[in-house]
mmCIF file of C-alpha atoms and ligand atoms in Angstrom:
data_model
loop_
_atom_site.group_PDB
_atom_site.id
_atom_site.type_symbol
_atom_site.label_atom_id
_atom_site.label_comp_id
_atom_site.label_asym_id
_atom_site.label_seq_id
_atom_site.Cartn_x
_atom_site.Cartn_y
_atom_site.Cartn_z
ATOM 1 C CA MET A 1356 93.566 54.725 67.904
ATOM 2 C CA SER A 1357 90.505 55.568 69.774
ATOM 3 C CA ASP A 1358 90.680 55.046 73.680
ATOM 4 C CA GLN A 1359 88.077 52.506 73.566
ATOM 5 C CA HIS A 1360 90.663 50.120 72.029
ATOM 6 C CA SER A 1361 94.094 51.400 73.097
ATOM 7 C CA HIS A 1362 94.027 48.974 76.285
ATOM 8 C CA GLN A 1363 93.153 45.959 73.995
ATOM 9 C CA SER A 1364 95.409 43.424 72.680
ATOM 10 C CA PHE A 1365 96.372 43.007 68.939
ATOM 11 C CA GLU A 1366 93.902 40.089 68.223
ATOM 12 C CA THR A 1367 91.145 41.710 70.053
ATOM 13 C CA ARG A 1368 91.554 45.025 68.034
ATOM 14 C CA ALA A 1369 91.693 43.080 64.850
ATOM 15 C CA ILE A 1370 88.340 41.765 65.523
ATOM 16 C CA HIS A 1371 86.598 44.658 67.143
ATOM 17 C CA ALA A 1372 88.027 47.997 66.346
ATOM 18 C CA GLY A 1373 85.900 49.750 63.638
ATOM 19 C CA ASN A 1374 83.383 46.616 63.847
ATOM 20 C CA THR A 1375 80.521 48.310 65.778
ATOM 21 C CA ALA A 1376 77.162 46.603 65.457
ATOM 22 C CA ASP A 1377 75.162 48.242 62.657
ATOM 23 C CA PRO A 1378 72.998 50.923 64.516
ATOM 24 C CA LEU A 1379 69.943 50.208 62.422
ATOM 25 C CA THR A 1380 69.614 46.390 62.620
ATOM 26 C CA GLY A 1381 72.218 45.278 65.195
ATOM 27 C CA ALA A 1382 74.214 43.238 62.353
ATOM 28 C CA VAL A 1383 77.469 42.346 64.147
ATOM 29 C CA VAL A 1384 79.302 42.683 60.923
ATOM 30 C CA PRO A 1385 79.380 46.065 59.279
ATOM 31 C CA PRO A 1386 77.154 46.019 56.236
ATOM 32 C CA ILE A 1387 78.570 46.527 52.766
ATOM 33 C CA TYR A 1388 77.000 50.223 52.229
ATOM 34 C CA GLN A 1389 77.071 49.745 48.447
ATOM 35 C CA VAL A 1390 75.951 53.358 48.035
ATOM 36 C CA SER A 1391 77.238 56.539 46.333
ATOM 37 C CA THR A 1392 75.056 59.183 48.113
ATOM 38 C CA TYR A 1393 73.134 59.929 51.102
ATOM 39 C CA LYS A 1394 69.504 61.556 51.600
ATOM 40 C CA GLN A 1395 70.027 64.852 53.464
ATOM 41 C CA ASP A 1396 67.335 66.110 55.906
ATOM 42 C CA GLY A 1397 67.176 69.566 54.391
ATOM 43 C CA VAL A 1398 70.254 71.124 52.717
ATOM 44 C CA GLY A 1399 73.355 70.212 54.638
ATOM 45 C CA GLY A 1400 71.317 68.073 57.165
ATOM 46 C CA LEU A 1401 73.569 64.889 57.129
ATOM 47 C CA ARG A 1402 72.162 61.987 59.224
ATOM 48 C CA GLY A 1403 75.574 60.077 59.998
ATOM 49 C CA GLY A 1404 78.069 62.780 58.601
ATOM 50 C CA TYR A 1405 77.983 60.916 55.152
ATOM 51 C CA GLU A 1406 77.278 62.923 52.111
ATOM 52 C CA TYR A 1407 79.078 61.082 49.248
ATOM 53 C CA SER A 1408 81.033 57.845 49.107
ATOM 54 C CA ARG A 1409 84.174 59.356 47.550
ATOM 55 C CA SER A 1410 84.590 61.344 50.781
ATOM 56 C CA ALA A 1411 83.397 58.856 53.043
ATOM 57 C CA ASN A 1412 81.447 55.653 53.190
ATOM 58 C CA PRO A 1413 80.536 53.672 56.426
ATOM 59 C CA THR A 1414 82.032 50.372 55.256
ATOM 60 C CA ARG A 1415 85.220 52.101 54.479
ATOM 61 C CA THR A 1416 85.129 54.044 57.727
ATOM 62 C CA ALA A 1417 85.083 50.731 59.649
ATOM 63 C CA LEU A 1418 88.025 49.550 57.739
ATOM 64 C CA GLU A 1419 90.056 52.796 58.158
ATOM 65 C CA GLU A 1420 89.240 52.791 62.083
ATOM 66 C CA ASN A 1421 90.440 49.246 62.203
ATOM 67 C CA LEU A 1422 93.671 50.034 60.288
ATOM 68 C CA ALA A 1423 94.345 52.994 62.616
ATOM 69 C CA ALA A 1424 93.962 50.844 65.814
ATOM 70 C CA LEU A 1425 96.095 47.939 64.421
ATOM 71 C CA GLU A 1426 99.116 50.325 63.618
ATOM 72 C CA GLY A 1427 98.617 52.282 66.716
ATOM 73 C CA GLY A 1428 97.885 55.375 64.675
ATOM 74 C CA ARG A 1429 95.205 57.994 64.828
ATOM 75 C CA ARG A 1430 94.152 58.079 61.300
ATOM 76 C CA GLY A 1431 93.802 55.318 58.726
ATOM 77 C CA LEU A 1432 92.886 55.737 55.075
ATOM 78 C CA ALA A 1433 91.874 53.089 52.622
ATOM 79 C CA PHE A 1434 92.714 53.127 48.884
ATOM 80 C CA ALA A 1435 91.890 51.258 45.623
ATOM 81 C CA SER A 1436 95.546 49.650 45.703
ATOM 82 C CA GLY A 1437 98.597 49.862 47.470
ATOM 83 C CA LEU A 1438 100.182 52.060 44.613
ATOM 84 C CA ALA A 1439 97.141 54.375 44.864
ATOM 85 C CA ALA A 1440 97.843 54.931 48.432
ATOM 86 C CA GLU A 1441 101.548 55.514 47.828
ATOM 87 C CA ASP A 1442 100.583 58.102 44.893
ATOM 88 C CA CYS A 1443 98.466 59.960 47.224
ATOM 89 C CA LEU A 1444 101.111 60.238 49.950
ATOM 90 C CA LEU A 1445 103.634 61.510 47.522
ATOM 91 C CA ARG A 1446 101.492 64.062 45.920
ATOM 92 C CA ALA A 1447 100.336 65.330 49.282
ATOM 93 C CA LEU A 1448 103.823 65.604 50.758
ATOM 94 C CA LEU A 1449 106.136 66.681 47.913
ATOM 95 C CA ALA A 1450 106.247 69.577 45.720
ATOM 96 C CA PRO A 1451 108.728 70.276 42.616
ATOM 97 C CA GLY A 1452 112.198 70.663 43.638
ATOM 98 C CA ASP A 1453 111.772 68.250 46.671
ATOM 99 C CA HIS A 1454 114.050 65.290 47.104
ATOM 100 C CA VAL A 1455 113.479 61.663 48.470
ATOM 101 C CA VAL A 1456 115.551 58.893 49.690
ATOM 102 C CA ILE A 1457 114.484 55.406 48.490
ATOM 103 C CA PRO A 1458 115.802 51.971 49.507
ATOM 104 C CA ASN A 1459 117.917 49.968 46.971
ATOM 105 C CA ASP A 1460 115.432 47.090 47.393
ATOM 106 C CA ALA A 1461 111.878 47.672 47.119
ATOM 107 C CA TYR A 1462 108.605 46.551 45.417
ATOM 108 C CA GLY A 1463 109.243 47.273 41.594
ATOM 109 C CA GLY A 1464 106.049 49.191 41.156
ATOM 110 C CA THR A 1465 106.998 51.551 44.068
ATOM 111 C CA PHE A 1466 110.446 52.185 42.223
ATOM 112 C CA ARG A 1467 108.576 52.729 39.042
ATOM 113 C CA LEU A 1468 106.154 55.304 40.794
ATOM 114 C CA PHE A 1469 109.240 57.325 41.713
ATOM 115 C CA ALA A 1470 111.258 56.873 38.655
ATOM 116 C CA LYS A 1471 108.563 57.132 35.872
ATOM 117 C CA VAL A 1472 105.805 59.142 37.420
ATOM 118 C CA VAL A 1473 106.881 61.408 40.313
ATOM 119 C CA GLU A 1474 110.415 62.254 38.985
ATOM 120 C CA ARG A 1475 108.677 63.653 35.837
ATOM 121 C CA TRP A 1476 106.870 66.362 38.347
ATOM 122 C CA GLY A 1477 110.278 67.761 39.353
ATOM 123 C CA VAL A 1478 110.859 65.515 42.407
ATOM 124 C CA ASP A 1479 114.289 63.617 42.389
ATOM 125 C CA PHE A 1480 115.502 60.798 44.585
ATOM 126 C CA SER A 1481 118.574 59.131 45.894
ATOM 127 C CA VAL A 1482 118.981 55.309 46.205
ATOM 128 C CA ALA A 1483 120.364 54.251 49.744
ATOM 129 C CA ASN A 1484 121.008 50.974 51.195
ATOM 130 C CA THR A 1485 118.571 51.484 54.101
ATOM 131 C CA SER A 1486 120.124 48.532 55.969
ATOM 132 C CA ASP A 1487 123.050 50.822 56.477
ATOM 133 C CA ILE A 1488 122.455 53.963 58.567
ATOM 134 C CA GLU A 1489 125.312 55.805 57.254
ATOM 135 C CA SER A 1490 124.128 55.214 53.671
ATOM 136 C CA VAL A 1491 120.922 56.751 54.650
ATOM 137 C CA ARG A 1492 122.428 59.801 56.290
ATOM 138 C CA GLY A 1493 124.723 60.337 53.414
ATOM 139 C CA ALA A 1494 121.784 60.244 50.909
ATOM 140 C CA VAL A 1495 119.877 63.039 52.759
ATOM 141 C CA ASN A 1496 120.391 66.676 51.357
ATOM 142 C CA GLU A 1497 118.956 70.012 52.185
ATOM 143 C CA ARG A 1498 116.132 69.425 49.581
ATOM 144 C CA THR A 1499 115.182 65.904 51.213
ATOM 145 C CA LYS A 1500 111.537 65.895 52.463
ATOM 146 C CA LEU A 1501 111.133 62.200 53.101
ATOM 147 C CA ILE A 1502 112.919 58.964 53.651
ATOM 148 C CA TRP A 1503 111.131 55.742 52.269
ATOM 149 C CA VAL A 1504 111.884 52.375 53.867
ATOM 150 C CA GLU A 1505 110.407 48.912 53.157
ATOM 151 C CA THR A 1506 111.248 46.261 55.828
ATOM 152 C CA PRO A 1507 111.546 43.392 55.240
ATOM 153 C CA SER A 1508 112.042 44.375 51.814
ATOM 154 C CA ASN A 1509 110.682 42.987 48.482
ATOM 155 C CA PRO A 1510 112.231 40.764 46.986
ATOM 156 C CA LEU A 1511 115.554 40.503 48.959
ATOM 157 C CA LEU A 1512 114.206 40.494 52.485
ATOM 158 C CA GLY A 1513 116.585 43.215 53.622
ATOM 159 C CA ILE A 1514 116.052 44.522 57.188
ATOM 160 C CA THR A 1515 116.149 48.066 58.012
ATOM 161 C CA ASP A 1516 116.409 49.442 61.500
ATOM 162 C CA ILE A 1517 113.224 51.451 61.858
ATOM 163 C CA GLU A 1518 114.248 53.158 65.060
ATOM 164 C CA ALA A 1519 117.623 54.218 63.815
ATOM 165 C CA VAL A 1520 116.287 55.566 60.535
ATOM 166 C CA ALA A 1521 113.684 57.475 62.576
ATOM 167 C CA GLY A 1522 116.516 59.132 64.291
ATOM 168 C CA VAL A 1523 118.073 60.289 61.051
ATOM 169 C CA ALA A 1524 114.864 61.439 59.771
ATOM 170 C CA ARG A 1525 114.153 63.470 62.998
ATOM 171 C CA GLN A 1526 117.548 64.953 63.016
ATOM 172 C CA ALA A 1527 117.142 66.132 59.418
ATOM 173 C CA GLY A 1528 113.607 67.191 59.785
ATOM 174 C CA VAL A 1529 112.260 64.938 57.296
ATOM 175 C CA LYS A 1530 109.261 62.477 57.337
ATOM 176 C CA LEU A 1531 109.919 58.690 57.632
ATOM 177 C CA VAL A 1532 107.621 56.463 55.645
ATOM 178 C CA VAL A 1533 107.580 52.757 56.170
ATOM 179 C CA ASP A 1534 106.069 50.105 53.844
ATOM 180 C CA ASN A 1535 104.805 47.659 56.329
ATOM 181 C CA THR A 1536 103.325 45.152 53.727
ATOM 182 C CA PHE A 1537 105.617 42.249 54.257
ATOM 183 C CA ALA A 1538 105.332 42.170 58.184
ATOM 184 C CA SER A 1539 101.728 43.515 58.685
ATOM 185 C CA PRO A 1540 100.971 45.391 61.872
ATOM 186 C CA TYR A 1541 100.863 42.105 63.639
ATOM 187 C CA LEU A 1542 104.448 41.453 63.362
ATOM 188 C CA GLN A 1543 105.866 45.098 63.397
ATOM 189 C CA GLN A 1544 104.598 48.533 64.587
ATOM 190 C CA PRO A 1545 106.422 51.282 62.526
ATOM 191 C CA LEU A 1546 104.609 54.158 64.059
ATOM 192 C CA ALA A 1547 105.834 53.117 67.728
ATOM 193 C CA LEU A 1548 109.295 53.030 66.447
ATOM 194 C CA GLY A 1549 109.286 56.545 65.186
ATOM 195 C CA ALA A 1550 107.892 56.418 61.518
ATOM 196 C CA ASP A 1551 105.393 59.196 60.531
ATOM 197 C CA VAL A 1552 103.358 57.213 57.850
ATOM 198 C CA VAL A 1553 102.895 53.409 57.362
ATOM 199 C CA VAL A 1554 101.958 52.294 53.903
ATOM 200 C CA HIS A 1555 100.356 49.108 52.969
ATOM 201 C CA SER A 1556 99.332 47.000 50.097
ATOM 202 C CA LEU A 1557 96.290 45.515 51.803
ATOM 203 C CA THR A 1558 96.259 43.158 48.731
ATOM 204 C CA LYS A 1559 98.699 41.067 50.708
ATOM 205 C CA TYR A 1560 98.534 39.847 54.306
ATOM 206 C CA MET A 1561 95.833 42.218 55.527
ATOM 207 C CA GLY A 1562 93.397 40.845 52.817
ATOM 208 C CA GLY A 1563 95.069 37.530 53.154
ATOM 209 C CA HIS A 1564 93.103 35.600 50.576
ATOM 210 C CA SER A 1565 94.086 36.722 47.244
ATOM 211 C CA ASP A 1566 90.757 38.019 46.369
ATOM 212 C CA VAL A 1567 91.241 41.852 46.673
ATOM 213 C CA VAL A 1568 93.404 44.704 45.662
ATOM 214 C CA GLY A 1569 93.638 47.406 48.272
ATOM 215 C CA GLY A 1570 95.986 50.033 49.930
ATOM 216 C CA ALA A 1571 96.208 51.978 53.112
ATOM 217 C CA LEU A 1572 98.050 54.939 54.822
ATOM 218 C CA VAL A 1573 98.047 55.135 58.557
ATOM 219 C CA THR A 1574 99.598 57.952 60.768
ATOM 220 C CA ALA A 1575 99.602 58.871 64.527
ATOM 221 C CA ASP A 1576 99.726 62.620 63.532
ATOM 222 C CA GLU A 1577 96.375 64.146 63.387
ATOM 223 C CA ALA A 1578 97.227 67.215 61.271
ATOM 224 C CA LEU A 1579 99.113 65.034 58.766
ATOM 225 C CA GLY A 1580 96.049 62.578 58.782
ATOM 226 C CA GLU A 1581 93.754 65.517 57.838
ATOM 227 C CA GLU A 1582 96.136 66.606 55.043
ATOM 228 C CA LEU A 1583 96.115 63.003 53.671
ATOM 229 C CA ALA A 1584 92.432 62.661 54.074
ATOM 230 C CA TYR A 1585 91.936 65.924 52.060
ATOM 231 C CA HIS A 1586 94.128 64.496 49.294
ATOM 232 C CA GLN A 1587 92.485 61.126 49.446
ATOM 233 C CA ASN A 1588 89.136 62.662 48.635
ATOM 234 C CA ALA A 1589 90.600 65.272 46.184
ATOM 235 C CA MET A 1590 92.447 62.556 44.100
ATOM 236 C CA GLY A 1591 89.658 59.982 44.617
ATOM 237 C CA ALA A 1592 91.443 56.482 44.420
ATOM 238 C CA VAL A 1593 89.347 55.341 47.339
ATOM 239 C CA ALA A 1594 88.792 51.667 48.444
ATOM 240 C CA GLY A 1595 85.138 50.604 47.392
ATOM 241 C CA PRO A 1596 82.664 49.331 49.934
ATOM 242 C CA PHE A 1597 82.844 45.814 48.837
ATOM 243 C CA ASP A 1598 86.801 45.762 48.970
ATOM 244 C CA SER A 1599 86.767 47.461 52.249
ATOM 245 C CA TRP A 1600 84.577 44.860 53.702
ATOM 246 C CA ILE A 1601 86.522 41.866 52.459
ATOM 247 C CA VAL A 1602 89.761 43.288 53.737
ATOM 248 C CA LEU A 1603 88.064 43.999 57.248
ATOM 249 C CA ARG A 1604 86.778 40.319 56.995
ATOM 250 C CA GLY A 1605 90.573 39.276 56.412
ATOM 251 C CA ILE A 1606 91.996 41.215 59.086
ATOM 252 C CA LYS A 1607 90.124 39.362 61.652
ATOM 253 C CA THR A 1608 92.332 36.175 61.173
ATOM 254 C CA LEU A 1609 95.426 38.340 60.448
ATOM 255 C CA ALA A 1610 97.307 37.181 63.912
ATOM 256 C CA VAL A 1611 96.528 33.449 63.469
ATOM 257 C CA ARG A 1612 97.509 33.553 59.990
ATOM 258 C CA MET A 1613 100.726 35.453 60.424
ATOM 259 C CA ASP A 1614 101.726 32.942 63.282
ATOM 260 C CA ARG A 1615 101.353 29.959 60.960
ATOM 261 C CA HIS A 1616 103.039 31.830 57.906
ATOM 262 C CA SER A 1617 106.046 32.461 60.046
ATOM 263 C CA GLU A 1618 106.056 28.967 61.634
ATOM 264 C CA ASN A 1619 105.851 27.364 58.002
ATOM 265 C CA ALA A 1620 108.483 29.728 56.537
ATOM 266 C CA THR A 1621 110.809 28.901 59.371
ATOM 267 C CA LYS A 1622 110.809 25.359 58.341
ATOM 268 C CA ILE A 1623 111.070 25.829 54.859
ATOM 269 C CA ALA A 1624 113.982 28.390 55.188
ATOM 270 C CA GLU A 1625 115.746 25.745 57.243
ATOM 271 C CA MET A 1626 115.275 23.028 54.542
ATOM 272 C CA LEU A 1627 116.350 25.358 51.893
ATOM 273 C CA THR A 1628 119.670 26.187 53.645
ATOM 274 C CA GLN A 1629 120.412 22.390 53.589
ATOM 275 C CA HIS A 1630 119.459 21.944 49.929
ATOM 276 C CA PRO A 1631 122.330 21.380 47.520
ATOM 277 C CA LYS A 1632 120.771 23.322 44.705
ATOM 278 C CA VAL A 1633 120.301 26.285 46.612
ATOM 279 C CA THR A 1634 123.172 28.663 46.951
ATOM 280 C CA GLN A 1635 121.656 31.274 49.184
ATOM 281 C CA VAL A 1636 118.566 31.762 51.492
ATOM 282 C CA LEU A 1637 117.228 35.197 52.198
ATOM 283 C CA TYR A 1638 115.112 34.878 55.192
ATOM 284 C CA PRO A 1639 115.256 37.200 58.473
ATOM 285 C CA GLY A 1640 114.508 34.345 60.760
ATOM 286 C CA LEU A 1641 117.799 32.715 59.838
ATOM 287 C CA PRO A 1642 120.573 33.515 62.438
ATOM 288 C CA GLU A 1643 123.131 34.063 59.532
ATOM 289 C CA HIS A 1644 120.840 36.689 57.914
ATOM 290 C CA PRO A 1645 122.686 40.142 58.235
ATOM 291 C CA GLY A 1646 119.434 41.778 59.694
ATOM 292 C CA HIS A 1647 118.403 38.823 61.847
ATOM 293 C CA GLU A 1648 119.115 40.810 65.227
ATOM 294 C CA ILE A 1649 117.325 43.924 64.089
ATOM 295 C CA ALA A 1650 114.321 41.771 62.921
ATOM 296 C CA ALA A 1651 114.326 40.000 66.171
ATOM 297 C CA LYS A 1652 114.211 43.282 67.921
ATOM 298 C CA GLN A 1653 111.501 44.962 65.850
ATOM 299 C CA MET A 1654 109.326 42.092 64.700
ATOM 300 C CA ARG A 1655 107.184 39.614 66.635
ATOM 301 C CA SER A 1656 108.254 36.778 64.255
ATOM 302 C CA PHE A 1657 109.709 36.883 60.702
ATOM 303 C CA GLY A 1658 106.856 36.408 58.411
ATOM 304 C CA GLY A 1659 106.014 34.327 55.489
ATOM 305 C CA MET A 1660 108.296 35.518 52.724
ATOM 306 C CA ILE A 1661 111.378 33.845 51.635
ATOM 307 C CA SER A 1662 113.786 34.430 48.579
ATOM 308 C CA PHE A 1663 116.528 31.934 47.558
ATOM 309 C CA ARG A 1664 119.121 31.776 44.898
ATOM 310 C CA VAL A 1665 119.583 28.537 42.796
ATOM 311 C CA GLN A 1666 122.583 26.887 41.179
ATOM 312 C CA GLY A 1667 122.454 27.204 37.351
ATOM 313 C CA GLY A 1668 121.441 30.846 36.921
ATOM 314 C CA GLU A 1669 118.287 32.463 35.468
ATOM 315 C CA ASP A 1670 117.123 29.150 33.463
ATOM 316 C CA ALA A 1671 117.337 27.032 36.554
ATOM 317 C CA ALA A 1672 115.449 29.598 38.666
ATOM 318 C CA VAL A 1673 112.640 29.798 35.915
ATOM 319 C CA GLU A 1674 112.501 25.917 36.010
ATOM 320 C CA VAL A 1675 112.052 25.830 39.704
ATOM 321 C CA CYS A 1676 109.110 28.154 39.391
ATOM 322 C CA ASN A 1677 107.575 26.144 36.407
ATOM 323 C CA ARG A 1678 107.905 22.810 38.137
ATOM 324 C CA ALA A 1679 106.190 23.803 41.467
ATOM 325 C CA GLN A 1680 102.764 22.483 41.664
ATOM 326 C CA LEU A 1681 101.287 23.263 45.214
ATOM 327 C CA PHE A 1682 103.160 26.390 45.182
ATOM 328 C CA THR A 1683 101.097 28.471 42.592
ATOM 329 C CA LEU A 1684 103.185 30.330 40.005
ATOM 330 C CA GLY A 1685 101.927 33.912 40.188
ATOM 331 C CA GLU A 1686 102.649 37.365 41.512
ATOM 332 C CA SER A 1687 101.412 38.746 44.589
ATOM 333 C CA LEU A 1688 101.889 37.412 48.154
ATOM 334 C CA GLY A 1689 100.469 37.211 51.627
ATOM 335 C CA GLY A 1690 97.392 34.855 50.871
ATOM 336 C CA VAL A 1691 96.706 31.635 52.606
ATOM 337 C CA GLU A 1692 97.811 29.706 49.469
ATOM 338 C CA SER A 1693 101.565 29.484 48.725
ATOM 339 C CA LEU A 1694 102.889 31.264 45.643
ATOM 340 C CA ILE A 1695 106.173 31.158 43.917
ATOM 341 C CA GLU A 1696 107.579 33.630 41.230
ATOM 342 C CA HIS A 1697 110.683 34.837 39.426
ATOM 343 C CA PRO A 1698 111.087 38.353 40.421
ATOM 344 C CA GLY A 1699 113.644 39.245 37.532
ATOM 345 C CA ARG A 1700 110.954 38.389 35.004
ATOM 346 C CA MET A 1701 107.649 38.950 37.060
ATOM 347 C CA THR A 1702 107.171 41.465 39.890
ATOM 348 C CA HIS A 1703 110.484 43.204 39.430
ATOM 349 C CA ALA A 1704 110.830 43.527 35.716
ATOM 350 C CA SER A 1705 110.373 47.211 35.976
ATOM 351 C CA VAL A 1706 113.619 47.570 37.971
ATOM 352 C CA ALA A 1707 115.742 46.019 35.229
ATOM 353 C CA GLY A 1708 118.864 47.962 34.431
ATOM 354 C CA SER A 1709 118.309 50.287 37.607
ATOM 355 C CA LEU A 1710 120.198 50.248 41.068
ATOM 356 C CA LEU A 1711 117.368 48.200 42.164
ATOM 357 C CA GLU A 1712 117.907 45.188 39.742
ATOM 358 C CA VAL A 1713 117.516 41.827 41.371
ATOM 359 C CA PRO A 1714 119.750 38.623 40.721
ATOM 360 C CA ALA A 1715 118.585 36.725 37.761
ATOM 361 C CA ASP A 1716 118.853 33.320 39.777
ATOM 362 C CA LEU A 1717 116.406 34.543 42.360
ATOM 363 C CA VAL A 1718 113.142 32.707 43.261
ATOM 364 C CA ARG A 1719 110.666 34.310 45.672
ATOM 365 C CA ILE A 1720 108.185 32.207 47.617
ATOM 366 C CA SER A 1721 105.067 33.438 49.702
ATOM 367 C CA VAL A 1722 104.729 30.568 52.150
ATOM 368 C CA GLY A 1723 100.885 30.032 52.803
ATOM 369 C CA ILE A 1724 99.302 28.390 55.584
ATOM 370 C CA GLU A 1725 98.999 24.857 54.070
ATOM 371 C CA ASN A 1726 100.390 21.886 55.816
ATOM 372 C CA VAL A 1727 104.099 22.407 55.916
ATOM 373 C CA ASP A 1728 105.007 18.934 54.986
ATOM 374 C CA ASP A 1729 103.171 19.139 51.659
ATOM 375 C CA LEU A 1730 104.801 22.542 50.999
ATOM 376 C CA LEU A 1731 108.288 21.007 51.701
ATOM 377 C CA ALA A 1732 107.599 18.076 49.377
ATOM 378 C CA ASP A 1733 106.573 20.374 46.508
ATOM 379 C CA LEU A 1734 109.663 22.538 46.836
ATOM 380 C CA ARG A 1735 111.920 19.449 46.967
ATOM 381 C CA GLN A 1736 110.419 18.129 43.920
ATOM 382 C CA ALA A 1737 110.645 21.559 42.137
ATOM 383 C CA LEU A 1738 114.212 21.885 42.899
ATOM 384 C CA GLY A 1739 114.761 18.422 41.346
HETATM 385 C C1 PLP B 109 105.776 45.711 49.393
HETATM 386 C C2 PLP B 109 104.812 46.231 48.531
HETATM 387 N N1 PLP B 109 104.432 47.453 48.474
HETATM 388 C C3 PLP B 109 103.459 48.112 47.759
HETATM 389 C C4 PLP B 109 102.888 47.217 46.760
HETATM 390 C C5 PLP B 109 101.819 47.652 45.925
HETATM 391 O O1 PLP B 109 100.526 47.361 46.259
HETATM 392 P P1 PLP B 109 99.360 47.022 45.158
HETATM 393 O O2 PLP B 109 99.750 45.978 44.206
HETATM 394 O O3 PLP B 109 98.271 46.700 46.075
HETATM 395 O O4 PLP B 109 99.250 48.315 44.525
HETATM 396 C C6 PLP B 109 103.399 45.877 46.618
HETATM 397 C C7 PLP B 109 102.701 44.971 45.718
HETATM 398 O O5 PLP B 109 103.186 44.052 45.479
HETATM 399 C C8 PLP B 109 104.339 45.240 47.569
HETATM 400 O O6 PLP B 109 104.695 44.165 47.508
#
C-alpha cells in the first residue's frame, strides 16, 4: 500500500486508492485504456512507463494499486480469472519435487488445478483439515513449499485460524497462501495475520454484480511481488482493461454491500436453524458453528455465504434448488442478487470421489442484498 493511503479507512481506500484523476482530462474515474500498445518517443522513450498491455495497462494498474491498498499489501496483480491467478502463483512458486498442503474443503476448481494439472508436473499434495492446526502441522514434510488455506471455505464454510497456520508456515519455512474470496478484504485481512499471498476470485464480492470474471494476487513482500509480476507477464493471463474497470467500479461499494450481505445472511441462517426440513446450517455467524470464535476474532462480520443440509437427501436438496424463484439457480456467488445451487452436482462436481467430496444433501446459497423478507419468503416456499 502506498503511504498516501495507509492512514485512510477501508471505505475511503476502496474509493480512492488507484483512482487518481486522469492526468490528461481530469476525469475522476480512470478511463478504460482499451489499447494494446503505446507510442514511444524514440526507441525506449516511454511516456508513462507503458509499452505493451500484457506487461501493464493504466486501467489494470489502477485496479492493482487499489487491490494492494485494500489488502494492506505492497503489490497487487490482476488476472483474467481467479484460477488464472492461482495457476500463475503455483507455477511461480513451485518446481517438480515440491509438495503442497491443501485444505479438505475448497473450491472444486482449485482442487482440480492441484489434482489434474499441477500434479502432472511433479508437484504432489497432502489434504489437511486446516481448521485443525495439528492436521496442518502433520501434513507438512521436508519437501513442502506452501500451505493453501481457504477461509471461510467453499462450500462447507469451514473456518481456519489464519494467524495459527501462519505460525506453522513460518516455523516450517514455507509460504502461506489464503484464498480470501468468501470474506473479501473488507471482512478479513490475511496479510496482517501473517499470510504471504492473498488470492481472489474477483468474479465474486469484489466485482459484486455477476458481470465479470477476474482474479488477483496480493502480497506485502516486494521481492515476491516482483517475482509474481514477472510470471504474470511471462504467462500472460492478465485482466483486460474493461474487466479491470468494472471490478474497480464494483469495489467502490464493497463495504456497504458486505455489511448488507452479512446482515441478510445472519437473519436467513437464523430462520434456517429453526426450519423443520433443515438438518444442519453451516454459517460461521451462528454461535454453534465450530469456527465461530475464530471467525469473530479474524472477521469483521460473517459474510453472505450459507450452506445447509436438507432432510430427504440429494433429491430433496435438488428440489429446493429447483423450487427457488427469487434465489436464482446458478453457479458463482458474491453478486448483489441471491443465488442458490447444489454443490455436489454443480460447483463441486469435480471433487466427486476425492477427499473433498461434499454431502449430497447440501444446498449452498449466496445471499444477496435484496430485501431480506423477500428472501426469507422465497426460501420458505422452496423448502416446502
Ligand atoms: C473460493 C474460490 N476461489 C477461487 C475461485 C476461482 O475463481 P474464478 O472462477 O474467477 O476462476 C472460485 C470460483 O468459484 C472460488 O469460489
